[in-house]
Structure formats: C-alpha cells, structure tokens
XYZ file of C-alpha atoms in Angstrom:
313
model
C 114.602 321.990 -76.819
C 114.924 325.529 -77.959
C 114.865 328.489 -76.061
C 115.278 332.260 -76.766
C 115.942 335.434 -74.915
C 115.949 338.696 -76.613
C 118.765 341.273 -75.705
C 116.490 344.132 -77.375
C 118.608 347.052 -78.709
C 121.537 345.318 -77.969
C 123.752 343.116 -80.627
C 125.075 339.717 -79.452
C 128.911 339.273 -79.152
C 129.704 336.868 -76.914
C 128.573 334.087 -74.524
C 130.009 332.025 -71.854
C 128.300 329.715 -69.472
C 129.609 329.587 -65.895
C 132.029 327.111 -64.697
C 130.671 327.080 -61.647
C 126.828 326.812 -62.511
C 124.769 324.830 -65.166
C 122.040 327.402 -65.399
C 124.021 330.705 -65.408
C 124.987 332.297 -68.497
C 126.527 335.497 -69.574
C 125.992 337.558 -73.003
C 128.084 340.509 -74.120
C 126.620 342.720 -76.136
C 126.763 346.326 -77.903
C 123.962 348.311 -79.090
C 124.224 349.645 -83.084
C 126.048 346.699 -83.902
C 129.151 347.986 -81.720
C 129.780 350.667 -84.021
C 129.013 353.462 -81.392
C 127.036 353.623 -78.321
C 126.672 351.584 -75.404
C 127.145 347.753 -74.133
C 125.266 345.909 -71.677
C 126.036 342.608 -69.657
C 123.353 339.827 -69.613
C 123.618 337.443 -66.689
C 120.592 334.900 -67.562
C 119.427 331.877 -65.660
C 118.890 329.167 -68.111
C 116.487 326.373 -66.417
C 115.270 323.171 -67.601
C 114.280 322.413 -70.749
C 111.054 324.019 -71.874
C 111.285 326.704 -69.389
C 111.843 330.435 -70.194
C 115.019 332.108 -69.843
C 114.934 334.430 -66.806
C 117.016 337.889 -66.252
C 118.796 337.378 -63.282
C 121.109 341.001 -63.940
C 122.167 343.577 -66.553
C 125.258 346.163 -66.001
C 125.373 348.649 -68.706
C 128.449 349.946 -69.988
C 129.395 353.446 -71.824
C 130.847 351.584 -74.836
C 129.784 348.255 -76.418
C 131.180 344.748 -75.029
C 132.891 342.332 -77.425
C 133.526 339.326 -74.937
C 133.089 338.175 -71.925
C 135.067 335.622 -69.314
C 133.819 334.248 -66.213
C 136.562 334.182 -63.100
C 137.733 330.760 -62.403
C 138.416 331.304 -58.816
C 135.026 333.162 -57.695
C 131.685 332.461 -58.865
C 130.264 335.499 -58.838
C 132.916 337.459 -61.127
C 133.735 337.865 -64.523
C 135.749 340.520 -66.685
C 134.200 342.148 -70.130
C 136.275 343.604 -73.447
C 135.055 346.907 -74.615
C 135.352 348.906 -77.265
C 136.624 351.839 -75.463
C 139.971 349.746 -74.764
C 139.005 349.406 -71.100
C 138.526 346.081 -69.299
C 136.041 345.860 -66.587
C 135.767 343.277 -63.456
C 131.998 342.530 -62.337
C 130.422 340.913 -59.081
C 127.036 339.628 -59.779
C 126.181 340.433 -56.166
C 127.188 343.721 -55.915
C 125.948 346.940 -57.321
C 125.789 348.102 -60.965
C 129.299 349.425 -61.363
C 132.761 347.558 -62.253
C 134.621 346.261 -58.817
C 137.951 347.118 -60.845
C 138.444 349.132 -64.240
C 141.600 348.782 -66.500
C 142.283 351.062 -69.497
C 145.682 350.182 -71.151
C 145.452 349.329 -74.287
C 145.275 351.888 -77.129
C 142.124 350.436 -79.048
C 138.976 347.942 -78.673
C 139.821 345.235 -76.723
C 138.381 342.101 -78.444
C 138.941 338.997 -76.132
C 139.504 338.162 -72.655
C 140.288 334.927 -71.330
C 141.139 332.890 -67.776
C 143.903 330.853 -67.014
C 142.005 327.778 -66.761
C 145.255 326.065 -65.018
C 146.416 328.596 -62.814
C 143.334 330.075 -62.421
C 145.186 333.447 -60.765
C 145.109 335.819 -64.101
C 143.380 336.394 -67.506
C 144.482 337.703 -70.912
C 143.185 340.337 -73.224
C 143.831 340.876 -77.069
C 143.243 343.987 -78.794
C 143.259 346.004 -82.112
C 146.026 347.958 -80.846
C 148.540 344.798 -81.721
C 148.934 343.781 -78.186
C 148.424 341.048 -75.783
C 148.146 341.940 -71.793
C 148.375 339.647 -69.024
C 146.370 340.732 -65.850
C 145.889 339.514 -62.366
C 142.733 340.942 -60.849
C 144.577 342.031 -57.360
C 147.037 344.189 -59.682
C 145.989 347.700 -60.470
C 148.166 347.476 -64.168
C 148.788 344.728 -66.255
C 151.343 341.898 -65.349
C 152.793 341.446 -69.054
C 152.514 342.793 -72.508
C 153.026 340.503 -75.290
C 154.114 342.622 -78.613
C 154.495 340.734 -82.239
C 151.874 340.904 -84.168
C 151.519 343.606 -86.951
C 147.879 343.212 -86.972
C 144.890 343.454 -84.940
C 144.787 340.829 -82.041
C 141.152 338.829 -82.372
C 141.552 336.610 -79.764
C 144.233 335.250 -77.184
C 143.440 331.890 -75.479
C 145.569 330.409 -72.570
C 146.109 326.448 -72.951
C 144.145 324.270 -70.883
C 147.178 322.000 -70.295
C 149.979 324.425 -69.521
C 149.685 327.469 -66.959
C 151.994 329.243 -68.951
C 151.349 328.491 -72.734
C 149.133 330.516 -74.774
C 148.052 330.998 -78.638
C 147.057 334.548 -80.572
C 145.035 334.967 -83.980
C 145.504 338.069 -85.868
C 144.622 340.170 -88.682
C 148.426 339.563 -89.625
C 146.918 335.976 -90.871
C 149.002 334.103 -87.986
C 148.967 332.013 -84.978
C 151.408 332.825 -82.707
C 152.375 330.873 -79.802
C 153.688 332.314 -76.647
C 155.237 331.520 -73.141
C 154.797 334.066 -70.450
C 158.490 333.637 -69.156
C 159.545 334.627 -72.716
C 158.477 338.532 -73.953
C 158.871 336.962 -77.667
C 156.396 334.240 -79.371
C 158.003 330.882 -79.366
C 156.375 330.104 -82.479
C 154.089 331.605 -85.670
C 152.459 329.981 -88.136
C 150.911 331.190 -91.021
C 147.675 329.852 -90.340
C 145.490 331.366 -93.581
C 145.685 333.641 -96.653
C 143.320 336.052 -94.699
C 142.630 337.362 -91.440
C 142.260 334.941 -88.403
C 139.012 335.869 -86.083
C 138.914 333.017 -83.952
C 141.293 330.007 -82.242
C 140.276 327.627 -79.303
C 142.780 324.762 -77.916
C 141.542 321.152 -77.795
C 140.625 320.275 -74.460
C 141.866 316.546 -75.222
C 145.026 317.065 -77.157
C 147.329 319.141 -75.816
C 149.357 320.096 -79.100
C 145.872 320.478 -81.332
C 144.838 324.420 -82.007
C 141.496 325.173 -84.312
C 141.483 328.640 -86.100
C 138.290 330.335 -88.141
C 139.058 332.833 -90.522
C 137.710 335.513 -92.914
C 138.727 332.969 -95.851
C 135.315 330.699 -94.542
C 137.470 328.136 -93.801
C 138.328 326.253 -90.238
C 141.703 324.515 -89.887
C 142.904 322.052 -87.051
C 146.462 322.473 -86.577
C 149.082 320.210 -84.305
C 151.522 322.756 -83.325
C 154.327 320.421 -83.555
C 153.821 319.778 -87.385
C 153.144 323.791 -88.305
C 153.753 323.638 -91.697
C 150.446 321.813 -92.580
C 147.246 322.006 -91.189
C 145.966 318.446 -90.282
C 142.365 319.343 -91.667
C 140.397 322.213 -93.218
C 136.616 322.606 -92.655
C 134.885 323.922 -95.412
C 131.120 324.633 -95.333
C 130.621 328.096 -94.149
C 130.057 331.008 -96.775
C 131.404 333.972 -95.069
C 134.036 334.791 -92.415
C 134.135 332.493 -89.639
C 133.838 334.634 -86.609
C 134.010 331.986 -83.691
C 135.730 328.604 -83.167
C 134.795 326.667 -79.982
C 136.196 323.377 -79.090
C 133.864 320.741 -77.250
C 134.578 320.314 -73.620
C 132.987 316.995 -73.711
C 134.691 315.634 -76.874
C 138.028 316.000 -78.596
C 136.595 315.605 -81.768
C 133.676 318.131 -81.926
C 134.084 321.619 -82.792
C 131.276 324.707 -82.935
C 131.568 327.565 -85.392
C 129.866 330.510 -86.055
C 129.879 332.610 -88.761
C 128.584 335.841 -91.019
C 126.600 333.324 -93.063
C 124.126 333.753 -89.800
C 125.129 330.119 -88.797
C 126.079 327.869 -86.059
C 128.013 324.614 -87.184
C 128.954 321.797 -85.392
C 131.780 319.403 -87.121
C 133.815 316.419 -86.395
C 137.557 317.143 -86.478
C 138.649 314.146 -87.306
C 136.713 313.086 -90.249
C 136.190 316.570 -91.291
C 132.225 316.163 -91.730
C 129.864 319.211 -90.699
C 127.231 317.440 -88.612
C 125.168 320.465 -87.343
C 123.934 323.492 -88.913
C 121.792 325.920 -86.538
C 120.049 328.557 -89.093
C 117.373 330.179 -87.023
C 119.143 333.402 -86.106
C 118.496 336.223 -88.680
C 121.810 338.173 -88.794
C 125.780 337.560 -88.105
C 126.145 334.760 -85.434
C 129.142 335.815 -83.014
C 129.217 333.835 -80.106
C 128.705 330.361 -78.896
C 129.666 327.906 -75.924
C 129.141 324.622 -74.542
C 127.599 324.167 -71.354
C 130.406 322.454 -68.952
C 127.594 320.240 -66.747
C 124.792 319.845 -69.518
C 126.654 317.954 -72.049
C 124.307 318.397 -74.947
C 123.200 321.951 -74.287
C 124.988 324.855 -76.463
C 124.519 328.942 -76.641
C 124.443 331.060 -79.410
C 124.151 334.977 -80.185
C 123.972 337.136 -82.952
C 123.511 340.621 -84.373
C 119.735 339.989 -84.478
C 119.330 340.814 -80.477
C 118.599 337.006 -79.470
C 120.224 334.141 -77.598
C 119.369 330.790 -78.158
C 119.781 327.875 -75.931
C 119.164 324.309 -77.720
C 120.233 320.902 -77.931
C 121.791 319.897 -81.225
C 120.317 316.613 -83.156
C 124.116 315.486 -83.260
C 124.716 315.714 -79.718
C 121.350 314.024 -78.512
C-alpha cells in the first residue's frame, strides 16, 4: 500500500496523525522551502488502503509552518509553529482563522508538542534559544525555560511523567527539564554537531533517541548519560527527525536530508527499512496510532506519502 498527496506550492515540514481518528493526518508546510513566504496547514483524510487521500481542510498563514501537533483534549483542535515566531491554535470545524494566536518568541518556532499525561498544556521550542510552556486557556505563556546557548530545535514531553521534558539544540546538547524547576536538571553532550531532533521511547521511561547533523542517531539511557547505548549509522546527511514507534519499544523511524526515511531496530542497531521514494529533503514522519503498520512522511518535494513499510507487514 502506497498513497501520495501533493501539497502543490508548499514544501512539507511536519506530519502528525490524529490521536482521535485513524484517518486524519495534519501536515505543516511552507512555501519557498520555508525561507520566505506563506505557510499552509493541511488536514488530510486518509481512507482505506488503495483509496486516494482526500483534503478535509486547509488553513493559510502569512509565514511558513515548521511543526504541528494535535490537541490531546479536543479532537478538532491543533497548534502550529511558525517562522514568524507565532503559535496558532486552530479548530477544524470553524472559520479559516486561528482561534488563538500567541506571539512571544523572538525568532522562528521550530517545534510544538502536547503534554500526553496531563493533556492540559503544550511546549514550544524556538530559535531564540528558549522553550515555553503554554495552556490553550491562557493568553500568555506559563513558563519559559532558558539554558541552551543555541537554537532549540525540539522540546518533547515525557510520555511517562506530567512534568518532565527533554530538549535538543544547536549547542550539541540534550537537556532534561522539570516544570517544577527553572533550570535544566540534566545536560548531555549528545553529539559532535547540532542535535535537530529527539523523541522519548514509549515503553522505556528513561530512554530517549536523538538525531544530529553528524548523520547519526543515538539511543540514550538518561540514568547513564556519559555514553550512548547505541549509535545508528547509515544516513548520508543530517538526520532531521526521529520518531519512536507507539507500537514497539524497539522501533524508531528517522528522516534525513539524504531524501530517505529509515526504520531502525534500536536493540540490535540494524536498519530494517529504507523509504527512498521522495526526491527532496525528507523532514516529517509519524506512525499512525490506530493502524499499527501505517506511516506518513512529508518532504520538500511537495508530497506526502502514506504507506505500510515491509518491515511492519
């Protein structure tokens, strides 16, 4: 099964499956590769295998969109991260304008992530070196985390704790934070170059996975931060995104500027799948929570791919 959707005129940055509906996929895109120009949020309807992908809604923005995440409390709402430093809350059942707009970051917002435990708040990570904590019911941010000395590319809530989050940065580090403390509780010098992405293992509460400009993916046990558990090599250029499977503690997907999406077994270190159908940088990847064999990717080639990798069949 392989389905393809064109985001004509817009380059893909991020995809996320709905936590409520098996068929609903959000895609954050930017025109002109995100360098200048508009953004567009696509809400796609992915039917049964073999059926074409439909478009449920599109929302246009004045600046490129770099990330998207669904609300964990309202099945119709989602937030986006924008190149103009703003964060927008959308409702797919309402008009073409965001229902909430926050603008506190001084530079591009590169990631947004909803709290999976409390479900009442979300994070933003920005090129202004900060992470902010938000509630959709508050007109201003609730907390700002400062400690990185370079762009923060991603900040992710732990799926095991309501107050724990991890972030990665251009300063080569991963930092662990607790919302009860303003300073990082742990810092790991994770790579010899910028760390562009990280994710928490859904089954092992001390395990995080990182992806870097140094082409590698590393697996970390936060209780033993002096050395990675495993280093996965195979990408030919920077690793742009890592995503831990919600269905298996051993599987991780990654995307790269080498135009591929790859799937790895982090216990053995083996690369078990390579998807090379994109013709430009691959930026976004996500596992469908309900269809356990289905993956979506997006890339700068203005296309979204939905497919079932052979290794998951």
